[in-house]
XYZ file of C-alpha atoms in Angstrom:
514
model
C 123.347 130.278 140.754
C 121.367 133.187 142.260
C 120.843 133.240 146.060
C 117.516 132.111 147.472
C 115.096 134.957 148.266
C 114.785 136.047 151.890
C 110.988 135.637 151.658
C 109.076 133.794 148.963
C 105.292 133.716 148.719
C 104.198 130.908 146.412
C 100.694 130.686 144.921
C 98.943 132.031 148.048
C 95.147 131.997 147.948
C 92.680 133.475 150.424
C 88.923 133.795 150.160
C 86.488 135.576 152.498
C 83.103 134.127 151.546
C 82.520 135.150 147.907
C 85.417 137.646 147.983
C 88.770 136.457 146.615
C 91.423 138.504 148.430
C 94.481 136.584 147.192
C 94.264 134.736 143.895
C 97.467 132.749 143.552
C 99.929 135.435 144.674
C 103.616 134.771 144.034
C 106.158 137.297 145.317
C 109.840 137.324 146.261
C 111.467 139.703 148.758
C 115.279 139.951 148.836
C 117.217 140.356 152.052
C 118.275 143.912 152.870
C 115.920 145.707 150.478
C 112.999 148.096 150.753
C 110.313 146.407 148.698
C 107.208 148.510 148.100
C 103.752 147.101 147.464
C 101.299 149.159 145.418
C 97.771 148.511 144.249
C 94.196 149.723 144.111
C 92.024 149.338 147.179
C 90.839 145.763 147.351
C 93.875 144.563 145.388
C 94.900 142.375 148.338
C 98.016 144.114 149.687
C 97.140 144.228 153.386
C 95.573 140.747 153.392
C 98.750 139.326 151.884
C 100.940 140.962 154.510
C 98.528 139.888 157.273
C 99.084 136.293 156.166
C 102.835 136.748 156.412
C 102.658 138.155 159.943
C 100.168 135.608 161.313
C 97.018 137.773 161.443
C 95.283 135.717 158.720
C 95.818 132.089 157.628
C 96.049 131.348 153.885
C 93.700 128.774 152.325
C 96.349 127.499 149.915
C 99.960 128.099 148.987
C 103.283 128.330 150.772
C 105.337 130.979 152.565
C 109.072 130.290 152.584
C 111.044 132.472 155.013
C 114.817 132.216 155.349
C 114.690 128.967 153.381
C 112.065 127.327 155.613
C 108.376 126.766 154.890
C 106.357 128.565 157.583
C 102.715 129.011 158.516
C 102.030 131.259 161.490
C 98.890 130.916 163.608
C 99.340 134.260 165.386
C 101.401 137.461 165.244
C 103.319 136.214 168.302
C 104.556 133.200 166.312
C 105.662 135.543 163.513
C 107.479 137.816 165.977
C 109.333 134.788 167.367
C 110.614 134.291 163.807
C 111.605 137.989 163.719
C 108.762 139.272 161.521
C 106.941 142.425 162.660
C 104.184 144.557 161.148
C 103.010 148.098 161.887
C 99.352 148.311 160.863
C 97.371 151.298 159.576
C 95.359 151.249 162.800
C 97.737 151.111 165.733
C 97.517 148.171 168.128
C 98.417 149.858 171.394
C 96.540 149.986 174.696
C 95.920 153.731 175.182
C 95.887 153.895 178.978
C 99.173 151.995 179.417
C 102.692 153.402 179.175
C 104.965 152.654 176.247
C 106.972 150.165 178.319
C 103.820 148.450 179.589
C 102.594 148.024 176.010
C 105.899 146.430 175.065
C 105.836 143.749 177.775
C 102.065 143.150 177.763
C 101.375 139.410 177.980
C 105.050 138.504 178.185
C 105.182 136.942 181.640
C 103.855 136.940 185.185
C 103.220 140.202 187.018
C 106.253 139.575 189.261
C 108.536 139.001 186.292
C 107.251 142.116 184.567
C 107.927 144.254 187.675
C 111.425 142.834 188.047
C 112.246 143.396 184.368
C 110.870 146.933 184.056
C 114.191 148.757 184.574
C 115.761 146.613 181.861
C 112.799 147.263 179.552
C 113.123 151.042 180.045
C 116.856 150.896 179.346
C 116.369 148.889 176.151
C 113.682 151.285 174.896
C 115.953 154.279 175.517
C 118.875 152.553 173.779
C 116.845 151.716 170.662
C 115.217 155.142 170.678
C 118.618 156.852 170.707
C 120.057 154.485 168.102
C 117.320 155.196 165.556
C 116.475 158.776 166.649
C 112.873 157.801 167.365
C 112.431 159.974 170.478
C 110.281 157.447 172.367
C 109.876 157.824 176.159
C 109.265 154.504 177.941
C 107.189 156.080 180.724
C 104.869 158.079 178.412
C 101.178 157.107 178.477
C 100.130 156.211 174.932
C 96.877 158.216 174.931
C 98.871 161.373 175.721
C 100.993 160.996 172.581
C 100.347 162.501 169.156
C 99.541 160.182 166.250
C 103.075 160.561 164.883
C 104.548 159.702 168.279
C 102.314 156.647 168.558
C 103.538 155.437 165.199
C 107.149 155.730 166.359
C 106.146 153.711 169.443
C 104.720 150.992 167.163
C 107.863 150.863 165.029
C 110.160 150.741 168.034
C 107.957 148.002 169.508
C 108.852 145.722 166.587
C 112.545 146.575 167.018
C 112.261 145.947 170.756
C 111.094 142.400 170.108
C 113.846 141.900 167.525
C 112.855 141.728 163.864
C 114.618 141.020 160.611
C 111.571 141.742 158.431
C 109.471 144.870 159.059
C 106.157 145.410 157.237
C 104.770 148.967 157.223
C 101.145 149.373 156.092
C 100.421 152.938 154.881
C 102.742 154.409 157.532
C 102.817 158.030 156.321
C 99.050 158.628 156.130
C 98.963 160.466 159.480
C 102.320 162.260 159.434
C 103.486 165.814 158.769
C 105.934 166.285 155.873
C 108.832 166.483 158.340
C 107.711 163.286 160.120
C 107.399 161.570 156.748
C 110.976 162.527 155.824
C 112.106 161.184 159.177
C 110.304 157.871 158.661
C 111.691 157.366 155.158
C 115.199 158.028 156.497
C 114.553 155.492 159.284
C 113.646 152.849 156.705
C 117.010 153.365 155.002
C 118.782 153.180 158.385
C 117.073 149.872 159.153
C 118.212 148.412 155.847
C 121.752 149.613 156.589
C 121.502 147.623 159.842
C 120.620 144.466 157.930
C 116.821 144.626 158.184
C 114.417 144.049 155.308
C 111.409 146.362 154.844
C 108.110 145.884 153.010
C 106.450 149.266 152.462
C 102.731 149.378 151.565
C 101.773 152.816 150.284
C 99.668 154.647 147.721
C 101.976 157.695 147.674
C 103.996 157.209 144.530
C 106.573 159.911 145.269
C 107.478 158.248 148.588
C 107.662 154.830 146.970
C 110.051 156.190 144.348
C 112.216 157.880 147.002
C 112.982 154.824 149.128
C 112.322 151.609 147.209
C 114.778 149.178 145.727
C 112.019 147.217 144.018
C 108.269 147.750 143.630
C 105.519 145.160 143.148
C 102.084 146.112 141.851
C 98.996 144.110 142.814
C 95.713 143.998 140.968
C 92.665 141.817 141.724
C 94.521 139.678 144.248
C 97.560 139.005 142.065
C 101.036 140.481 141.624
C 101.019 141.755 138.044
C 104.354 143.634 137.906
C 107.631 143.753 139.831
C 110.137 146.402 138.755
C 113.283 148.081 140.013
C 112.589 151.621 141.210
C 115.478 152.857 139.058
C 113.744 151.488 135.951
C 110.351 153.176 136.346
C 108.621 156.421 137.343
C 105.438 157.506 139.120
C 103.419 157.829 135.916
C 104.270 154.292 134.792
C 103.481 152.905 138.257
C 100.077 154.597 138.190
C 99.402 153.014 134.790
C 100.391 149.580 136.151
C 98.009 149.990 139.099
C 94.863 150.978 137.209
C 95.578 149.763 133.685
C 95.399 153.187 132.015
C 97.121 156.574 131.992
C 96.357 158.671 135.055
C 96.634 162.450 135.073
C 99.216 163.438 137.692
C 98.113 167.107 137.578
C 94.445 168.041 137.451
C 93.435 170.774 135.000
C 91.652 173.480 136.956
C 90.394 176.989 136.440
C 90.836 179.884 138.861
C 88.129 180.026 141.489
C 85.590 182.829 141.411
C 84.266 182.904 144.992
C 80.795 184.285 145.520
C 78.848 185.054 148.707
C 79.543 183.321 152.006
C 77.591 180.048 152.269
C 78.985 178.751 155.578
C 80.314 180.932 158.382
C 81.811 179.473 161.557
C 82.297 181.915 164.419
C 84.367 181.113 167.515
C 83.254 177.472 167.608
C 84.161 175.461 170.700
C 83.359 171.827 171.478
C 84.691 168.795 173.305
C 85.566 165.325 172.081
C 83.333 162.333 172.747
C 85.535 161.608 175.784
C 84.922 165.100 177.209
C 88.309 166.648 176.426
C 88.639 170.096 174.770
C 88.914 169.499 171.013
C 87.881 172.596 169.012
C 89.043 175.878 170.550
C 87.466 179.006 169.118
C 87.565 178.130 165.415
C 86.378 180.771 162.941
C 86.281 180.386 159.154
C 84.194 181.242 156.104
C 83.509 179.184 152.980
C 82.138 180.971 149.913
C 80.169 179.704 146.940
C 82.522 178.539 144.199
C 85.583 177.773 146.347
C 87.230 174.818 148.053
C 88.720 175.627 151.445
C 91.085 172.992 152.799
C 91.964 172.191 156.389
C 95.372 170.568 156.807
C 96.604 168.969 159.995
C 97.906 165.831 161.604
C 95.097 163.499 162.691
C 93.920 164.078 166.249
C 94.096 167.876 166.293
C 90.369 168.599 166.378
C 89.494 168.033 162.726
C 87.229 165.070 163.501
C 85.344 166.994 166.183
C 85.015 170.069 163.949
C 83.477 167.920 161.228
C 81.064 166.206 163.619
C 80.046 169.502 165.240
C 79.296 171.144 161.878
C 77.127 168.198 160.839
C 75.157 168.055 164.106
C 76.744 164.828 165.345
C 78.588 166.398 168.307
C 77.265 168.994 170.787
C 78.663 172.532 170.530
C 79.649 174.393 173.710
C 79.738 177.875 172.194
C 79.935 179.713 168.896
C 77.811 179.931 165.762
C 77.542 177.962 162.522
C 75.590 179.908 159.912
C 74.513 178.132 156.700
C 72.847 180.281 154.032
C 72.171 182.963 156.643
C 70.603 180.603 159.201
C 72.256 179.447 162.447
C 72.164 175.646 162.407
C 73.585 175.100 165.908
C 71.236 172.813 167.826
C 69.600 171.309 164.739
C 69.683 167.534 164.421
C 71.607 165.959 161.490
C 68.435 165.306 159.492
C 67.389 168.985 159.587
C 70.931 170.106 158.774
C 70.977 167.723 155.780
C 67.667 169.189 154.624
C 69.237 172.682 154.659
C 71.448 172.072 151.621
C 74.266 170.446 153.609
C 76.073 167.299 152.392
C 78.571 165.385 154.512
C 81.212 162.896 153.330
C 82.385 161.613 156.732
C 85.789 160.493 157.933
C 84.422 157.211 159.311
C 82.122 155.898 156.596
C 81.183 152.790 158.615
C 80.041 154.832 161.598
C 78.490 157.847 159.890
C 78.234 157.149 156.154
C 76.722 153.748 155.392
C 74.808 150.827 156.901
C 76.885 147.749 156.096
C 73.990 145.280 156.192
C 71.850 147.268 153.738
C 72.053 147.098 149.949
C 73.733 149.669 147.735
C 70.292 150.902 146.698
C 69.136 151.373 150.273
C 72.363 153.191 151.153
C 71.933 155.649 148.281
C 68.647 156.944 149.744
C 69.440 157.009 153.479
C 68.518 160.708 153.790
C 65.704 160.570 151.199
C 63.940 157.254 151.787
C 60.635 159.064 152.504
C 60.839 161.561 149.619
C 59.779 161.391 145.945
C 60.717 159.764 143.660
C 62.010 157.129 146.082
C 58.782 156.874 148.085
C 55.114 157.320 147.264
C 52.455 157.412 149.972
C 54.810 155.795 152.467
C 55.857 152.971 150.117
C 59.347 152.631 148.641
C 59.523 152.926 144.859
C 61.982 150.098 144.134
C 62.132 150.907 140.414
C 63.184 154.527 141.036
C 65.707 153.474 143.684
C 67.208 150.868 141.356
C 67.507 153.275 138.422
C 69.085 155.946 140.635
C 71.588 153.489 142.122
C 72.560 151.978 138.765
C 73.200 155.484 137.454
C 75.556 156.256 140.375
C 77.308 152.882 139.990
C 77.917 153.613 136.312
C 78.999 157.252 136.723
C 81.359 156.598 139.618
C 82.746 153.252 138.458
C 81.644 151.400 141.606
C 82.650 147.740 141.361
C 79.619 145.743 142.476
C 77.423 142.861 141.415
C 74.228 144.952 141.294
C 72.279 147.502 143.314
C 70.893 144.764 145.611
C 74.321 143.634 146.829
C 75.006 144.422 150.532
C 77.393 147.344 150.671
C 79.396 145.484 153.328
C 80.565 143.088 150.580
C 82.343 145.918 148.721
C 85.949 146.992 149.232
C 86.513 150.100 151.333
C 87.349 152.118 148.239
C 84.089 151.229 146.518
C 82.140 152.001 149.673
C 83.781 155.431 149.722
C 82.889 156.046 146.086
C 79.239 155.286 146.820
C 79.186 157.759 149.726
C 80.723 160.461 147.507
C 78.265 159.670 144.705
C 75.258 159.808 147.037
C 76.221 163.111 148.644
C 76.969 164.866 145.367
C 73.725 163.560 143.837
C 71.770 165.516 146.466
C 72.820 168.826 144.800
C 73.799 170.572 148.039
C 74.801 174.200 148.580
C 77.594 173.226 150.985
C 79.713 170.054 151.025
C 81.698 169.035 154.104
C 84.324 166.429 153.215
C 86.541 164.690 155.749
C 89.234 162.540 154.042
C 87.845 162.525 150.486
C 90.253 159.964 149.009
C 90.923 157.781 152.058
C 90.924 154.164 150.986
C 90.539 154.695 147.241
C 93.059 153.983 144.511
C 94.850 156.519 142.334
C 92.409 156.201 139.424
C 89.384 156.745 141.650
C 91.236 159.561 143.425
C 91.652 161.377 140.131
C 87.934 160.930 139.383
C 86.526 162.127 142.730
C 88.860 165.145 142.824
C 87.716 166.115 139.320
C 84.134 165.777 140.572
C 84.895 168.138 143.449
C 86.308 170.723 141.055
C 83.145 170.423 138.948
C 81.062 171.004 142.069
C 83.126 174.090 142.896
C 82.746 175.430 139.357
C 78.983 174.885 139.657
C 78.922 177.266 142.628
C 79.070 174.822 145.538
C 80.917 175.809 148.707
C 83.259 173.018 149.841
C 85.205 172.529 153.085
C 87.776 169.740 152.638
C 89.477 168.300 155.724
C 92.398 166.063 154.786
C 95.682 164.616 156.006
C 96.719 164.148 152.349
C 98.674 167.264 151.422
C 98.756 166.397 147.718
C 94.971 166.254 147.753
C 94.807 169.711 149.331
C 97.350 171.174 146.916
C 95.565 169.641 143.930
C 92.072 171.067 144.405
C 91.949 173.669 147.198
C 91.845 177.415 146.660
C 92.922 178.169 150.242
C 94.431 175.964 152.939
C 93.847 176.541 156.649
C 96.088 174.713 159.120
C 94.658 173.215 162.294
C 96.706 172.216 165.340
C 95.595 171.558 168.934
C 92.027 172.500 168.036
C 92.881 175.943 166.634
C 93.331 177.435 163.171
C 96.960 178.567 163.241
C 97.138 180.150 159.829
C 96.261 180.172 156.150
C 98.399 179.446 153.093
C 97.789 179.305 149.349
C 98.025 175.852 147.698
C 101.709 176.452 146.898
C 103.994 173.403 147.076
C 107.036 175.646 147.522
C 105.707 176.470 151.005
C 105.535 172.839 152.115
C 108.063 173.363 154.929
C 106.028 176.266 156.301
C 102.882 174.163 156.113
C 104.591 171.330 157.974
C 105.731 173.648 160.755
C 102.203 174.981 161.137
C 100.839 171.422 161.269
C 103.320 170.621 164.041
C 102.342 173.774 165.975
C 105.831 175.247 165.726
C 104.720 178.565 164.217
C 101.580 180.595 163.617
C 100.603 182.612 160.579
C 97.830 185.086 161.406
C 99.016 187.262 158.505
C 97.630 184.694 156.060
C 94.115 185.211 157.421
C 94.458 188.998 157.273
C 95.698 188.794 153.681
C 92.599 186.826 152.680
C 90.247 189.064 154.604
C 91.592 192.029 152.753
């Protein structure tokens, strides 16, 4: 008789209004394994794990943990049963220290003060044991994104967990930090922990997993041993068809400079220095990538270029015209398209329909408006064409875009910006939140845009994305461009060191200039 599974999810269902997030999910996790969860965006991976850790309550079904049926009403109840989850978006209070975050809400002020020495000692002991390099007295907002993630992981260990759920944990890490995290997962399993690893990076899943489950449309459709499959087969399971793992691409033929940035300096929205004297050129017919760990000035650079953040000094010249000081609408009208990092804040209006979102910059222009009146027929035809071409899963063009999954929202933003036929395309996190099939499609679209003579600046934390479609890669750290490399995977270690600020490569820029 086989042993009972450590965790069994039986016929779990969860609906959010008309959206079915979990449609009778059944899944078993064995004790002491790394079990990876794959799936397209909107497949239900994060919702399922949120139900396990008490963030969301299921409508139907049963969760059996360590042989007992459980239903948690809060993450605190799950932690008491030794279940912890590290979310994509960290849940730390920025202006508190690491230790203060760990004991937040865990007793009276007097008890907290009395226990603080013990808390510091326990953090140092766990940090040393798992080589996490976490300082208990560090203020969270002073830490890098990678350091904050280590703080989150150690927080779950601090409270004592047997089951650790990691939701897209490597999205913000350098290659070296990723290697370190994957090694940590193996160390935790060696110590008797069980790990659920949600990821879309197939190579990482293959490196660490014992078993892999694939979700599609709110159901688990496949569970396989990692030793019995490969990345290509997993991609096919996720999207139901063969996916090209290498994009066919021609050699770039760069033309004249379309965008020139000269010694650009700006501050973050909180007033701190963010971009420090950045200079770069992007030519017609090339894709220039910017690699870097999140939080090193890429967001501010993107917002400054698009007119959404004030510039302190420097020039941004588009098609020979300095666009510094222009508002976003005038910049958009100058042949500039922007696919933003935060689509909810800068890319779409959640309460509006798909059709209305496709014309946000052109609602007053023909053929979408005539004599101040919207042309609903033209808007509908345009939107249906984008839905068809980009495979956007929606009911119709009148559906509120807020009802769509994040991946389908992203596809609509990409479709809208490319449909404007710009001279220059600024992209910040092109494939964030979209599945492997859609990733293949939008990257192919970017290559087509390049080959049509567009100039493209691609900011990304996804190194595979940069390697796949960029002609040059600049590396940004602490608000500066530290160097330039070709899209050569054999130089991954060098790229990682640049991303971490441990070396500079001015020679790369001189090589290109020559």
